[in-house]
mmCIF file of C-alpha atoms in Angstrom:
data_model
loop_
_atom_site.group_PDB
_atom_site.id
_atom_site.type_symbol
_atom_site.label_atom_id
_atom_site.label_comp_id
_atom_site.label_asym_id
_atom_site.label_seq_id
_atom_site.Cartn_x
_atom_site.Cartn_y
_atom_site.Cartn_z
ATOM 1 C CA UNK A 252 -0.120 -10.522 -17.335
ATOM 2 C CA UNK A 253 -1.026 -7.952 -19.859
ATOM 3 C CA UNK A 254 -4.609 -8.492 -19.692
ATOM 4 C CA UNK A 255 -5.060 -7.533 -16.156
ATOM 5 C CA UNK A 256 -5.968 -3.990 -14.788
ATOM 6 C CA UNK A 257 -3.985 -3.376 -12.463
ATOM 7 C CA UNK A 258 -0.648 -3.962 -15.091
ATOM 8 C CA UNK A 259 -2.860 -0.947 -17.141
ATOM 9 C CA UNK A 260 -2.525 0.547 -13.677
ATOM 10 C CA UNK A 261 1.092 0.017 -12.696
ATOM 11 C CA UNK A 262 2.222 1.090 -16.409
ATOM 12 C CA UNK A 263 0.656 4.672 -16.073
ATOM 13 C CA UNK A 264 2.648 4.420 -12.821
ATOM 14 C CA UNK A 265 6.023 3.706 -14.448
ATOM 15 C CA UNK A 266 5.191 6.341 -17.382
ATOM 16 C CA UNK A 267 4.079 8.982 -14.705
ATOM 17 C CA UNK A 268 6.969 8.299 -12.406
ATOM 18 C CA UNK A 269 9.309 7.463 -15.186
ATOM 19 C CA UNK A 270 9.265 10.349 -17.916
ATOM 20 C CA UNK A 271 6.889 12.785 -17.450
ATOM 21 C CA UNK A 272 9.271 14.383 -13.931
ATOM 22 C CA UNK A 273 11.790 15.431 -16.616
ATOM 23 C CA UNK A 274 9.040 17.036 -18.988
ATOM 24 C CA UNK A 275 6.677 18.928 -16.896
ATOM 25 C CA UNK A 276 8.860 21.347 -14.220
ATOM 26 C CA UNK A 277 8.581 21.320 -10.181
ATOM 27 C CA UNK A 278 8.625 24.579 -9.377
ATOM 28 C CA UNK A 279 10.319 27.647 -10.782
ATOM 29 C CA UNK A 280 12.468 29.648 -8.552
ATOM 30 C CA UNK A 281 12.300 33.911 -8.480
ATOM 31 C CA UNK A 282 14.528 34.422 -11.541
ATOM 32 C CA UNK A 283 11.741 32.264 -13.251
ATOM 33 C CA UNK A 284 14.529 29.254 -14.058
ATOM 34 C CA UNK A 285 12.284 25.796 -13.984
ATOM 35 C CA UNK A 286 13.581 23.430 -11.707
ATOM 36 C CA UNK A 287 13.260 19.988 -13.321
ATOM 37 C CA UNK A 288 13.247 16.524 -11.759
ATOM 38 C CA UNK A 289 16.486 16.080 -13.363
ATOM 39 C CA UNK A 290 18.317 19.606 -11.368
ATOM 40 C CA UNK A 291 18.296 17.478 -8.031
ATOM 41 C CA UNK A 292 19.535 14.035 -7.815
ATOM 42 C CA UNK A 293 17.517 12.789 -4.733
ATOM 43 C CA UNK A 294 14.393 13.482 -6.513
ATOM 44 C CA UNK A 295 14.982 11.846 -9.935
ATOM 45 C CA UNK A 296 16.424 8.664 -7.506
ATOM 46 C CA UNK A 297 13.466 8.565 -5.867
ATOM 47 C CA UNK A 298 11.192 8.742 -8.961
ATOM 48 C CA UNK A 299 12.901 6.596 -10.857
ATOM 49 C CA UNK A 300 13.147 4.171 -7.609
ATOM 50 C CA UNK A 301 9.236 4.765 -8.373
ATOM 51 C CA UNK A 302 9.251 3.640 -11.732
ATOM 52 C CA UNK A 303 11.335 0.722 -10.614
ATOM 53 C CA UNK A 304 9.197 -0.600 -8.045
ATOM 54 C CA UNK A 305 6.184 -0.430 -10.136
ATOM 55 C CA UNK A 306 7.590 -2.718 -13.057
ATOM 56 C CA UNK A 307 8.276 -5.083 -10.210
ATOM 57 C CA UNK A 308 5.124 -5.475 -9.277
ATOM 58 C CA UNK A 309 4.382 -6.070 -12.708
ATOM 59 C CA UNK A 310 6.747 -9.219 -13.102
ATOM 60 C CA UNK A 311 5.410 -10.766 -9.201
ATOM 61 C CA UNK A 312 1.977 -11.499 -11.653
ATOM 62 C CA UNK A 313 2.146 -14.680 -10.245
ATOM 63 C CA UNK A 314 2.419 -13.784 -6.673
ATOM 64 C CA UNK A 315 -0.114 -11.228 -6.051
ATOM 65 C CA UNK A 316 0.399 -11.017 -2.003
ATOM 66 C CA UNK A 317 3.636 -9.809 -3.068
ATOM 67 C CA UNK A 318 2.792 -7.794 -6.025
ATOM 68 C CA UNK A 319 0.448 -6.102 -3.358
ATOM 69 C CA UNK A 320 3.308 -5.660 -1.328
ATOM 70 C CA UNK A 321 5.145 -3.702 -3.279
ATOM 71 C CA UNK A 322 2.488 -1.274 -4.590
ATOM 72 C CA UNK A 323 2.374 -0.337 -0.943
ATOM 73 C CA UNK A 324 5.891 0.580 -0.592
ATOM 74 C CA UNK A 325 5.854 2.262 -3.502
ATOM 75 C CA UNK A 326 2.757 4.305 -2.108
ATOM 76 C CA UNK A 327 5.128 4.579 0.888
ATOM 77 C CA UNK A 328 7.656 6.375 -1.523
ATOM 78 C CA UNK A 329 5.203 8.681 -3.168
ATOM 79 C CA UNK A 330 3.663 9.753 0.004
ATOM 80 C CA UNK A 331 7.178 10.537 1.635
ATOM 81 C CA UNK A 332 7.841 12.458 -1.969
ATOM 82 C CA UNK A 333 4.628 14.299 -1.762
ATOM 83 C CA UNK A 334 5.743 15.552 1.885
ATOM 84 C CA UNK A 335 8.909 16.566 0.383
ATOM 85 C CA UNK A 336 7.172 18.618 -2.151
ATOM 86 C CA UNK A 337 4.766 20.372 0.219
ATOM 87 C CA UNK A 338 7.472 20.965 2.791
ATOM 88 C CA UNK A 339 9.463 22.859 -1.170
ATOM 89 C CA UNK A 340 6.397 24.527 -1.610
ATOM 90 C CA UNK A 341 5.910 26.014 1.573
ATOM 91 C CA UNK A 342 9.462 27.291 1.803
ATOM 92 C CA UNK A 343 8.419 28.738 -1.537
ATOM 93 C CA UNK A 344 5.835 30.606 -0.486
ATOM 94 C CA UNK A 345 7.744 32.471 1.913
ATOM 95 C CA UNK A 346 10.075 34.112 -0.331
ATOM 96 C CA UNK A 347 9.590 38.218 -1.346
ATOM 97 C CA UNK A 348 8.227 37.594 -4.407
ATOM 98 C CA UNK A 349 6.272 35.076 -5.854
ATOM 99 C CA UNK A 350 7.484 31.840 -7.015
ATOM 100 C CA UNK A 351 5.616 29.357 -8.889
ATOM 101 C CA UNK A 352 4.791 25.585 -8.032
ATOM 102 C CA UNK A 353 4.680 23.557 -11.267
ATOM 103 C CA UNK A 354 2.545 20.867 -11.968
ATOM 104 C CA UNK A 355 4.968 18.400 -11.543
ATOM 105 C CA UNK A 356 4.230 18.509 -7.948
ATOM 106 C CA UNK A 357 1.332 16.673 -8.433
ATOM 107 C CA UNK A 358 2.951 13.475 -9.884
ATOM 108 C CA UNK A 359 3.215 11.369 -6.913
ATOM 109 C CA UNK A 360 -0.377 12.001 -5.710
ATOM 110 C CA UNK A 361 -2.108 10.782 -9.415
ATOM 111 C CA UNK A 362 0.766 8.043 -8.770
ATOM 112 C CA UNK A 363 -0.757 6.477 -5.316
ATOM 113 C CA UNK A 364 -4.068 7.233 -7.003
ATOM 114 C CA UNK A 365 -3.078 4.511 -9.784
ATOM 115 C CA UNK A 366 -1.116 2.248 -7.291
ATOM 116 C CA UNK A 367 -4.380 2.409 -5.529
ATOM 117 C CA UNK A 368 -6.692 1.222 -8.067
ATOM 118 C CA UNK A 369 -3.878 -1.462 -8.674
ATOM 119 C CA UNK A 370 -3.685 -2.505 -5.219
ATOM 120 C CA UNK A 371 -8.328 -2.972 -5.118
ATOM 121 C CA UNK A 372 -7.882 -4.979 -8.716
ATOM 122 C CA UNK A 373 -5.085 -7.168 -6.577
ATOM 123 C CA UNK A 374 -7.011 -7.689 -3.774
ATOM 124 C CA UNK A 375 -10.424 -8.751 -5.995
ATOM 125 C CA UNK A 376 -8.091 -11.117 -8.217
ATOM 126 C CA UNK A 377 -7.322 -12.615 -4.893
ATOM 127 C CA UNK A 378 -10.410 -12.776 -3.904
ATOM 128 C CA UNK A 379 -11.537 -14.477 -7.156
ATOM 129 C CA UNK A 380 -8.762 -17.548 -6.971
ATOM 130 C CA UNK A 381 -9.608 -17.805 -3.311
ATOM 131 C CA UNK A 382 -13.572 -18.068 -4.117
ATOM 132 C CA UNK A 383 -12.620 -20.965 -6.747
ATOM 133 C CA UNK A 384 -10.440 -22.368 -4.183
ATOM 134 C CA UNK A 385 -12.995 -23.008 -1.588
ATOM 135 C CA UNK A 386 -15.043 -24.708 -4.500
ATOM 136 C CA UNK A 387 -12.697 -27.837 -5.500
#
C-alpha cells in the first residue's frame, strides 16, 4: 500500500486539501482582512470532503477500479471548487479598489494535478496485473 505512487500521490492530496486551506489565505477583501478556508463553512466542507475522499482511495488498494473511481470524483470536487474560486475572483475584480487573490486559490488545481498522476499510476498497475493475467 505504502510502496505505491499513487498513495505518495493521494497523500500530497490529503495534506494539500487537508491543512494547507487554513494556512495559506483565499483572497483578502478591501480592508485587507484574509479570508481563510476556515471564514466560510462550504469551502472548508468541501476541502475537507477532499481530503476525505482521497484517504479513501488510499484504503480501496486492493480494488483499484474503484480506487480509480474515486480519484475521479474527487477531481469532480476540485474542478467544481476551482469554478467557485474563479467565479470569487472575478466578483473580486470588479470592486473600486483592488483586492487581492491569495494563493490558496490555487489548491484544487495542484490537487487534480496529483489525483491525476494517481489516477495514470492506477491505470498502469492495472495494466500490469492484467498483462500477468493473460500469462497463467
Amino acid at each position: 500500500m505504502i510502496q505505491r505512487i499513487q498513495t505518495l500521490y493521494l497523500l500530497i492530496v490529503i495534506l494539500l486539501t487537508a491543512a494547507l486551506p487554513f494556512w495559506v489565505n483565499l483572497w483578502s477583501d478591501v480592508k485587507g482582512k484574509e479570508i481563510f478556508a476556515k471564514d466560510d463553512i462550504l469551502i472548508s466542507g468541501a476541502f475537507f470532503v477532499s481530503a476525505i475522499l482521497a484517504l479513501i482511495a488510499i484504503v480501496l488498494y486492493k480494488k483499484r477500479q474503484n480506487q480509480f473511481v474515486v480519484n475521479r470524483l474527487n477531481m469532480i470536487l476540485n474542478l467544481f471548487l476551482l469554478g467557485f474560486f474563479v467565479y470569487r475572483s472575478l466578483n473580486l475584480s470588479g470592486e473600486i479598489s483592488v483586492s487581492e487573490k491569495g494563493i490558496g486559490m490555487l489548491i484544487p488545481i495542484f490537487s487534480i494535478v496529483f489525483l491525476v498522476l494517481a489516477n495514470k499510476a492506477i491505470r498502469k498497475d492495472e495494466d500490469l496485473v492484467k498483462s500477468v493475467d493473460r500469462l497463467r
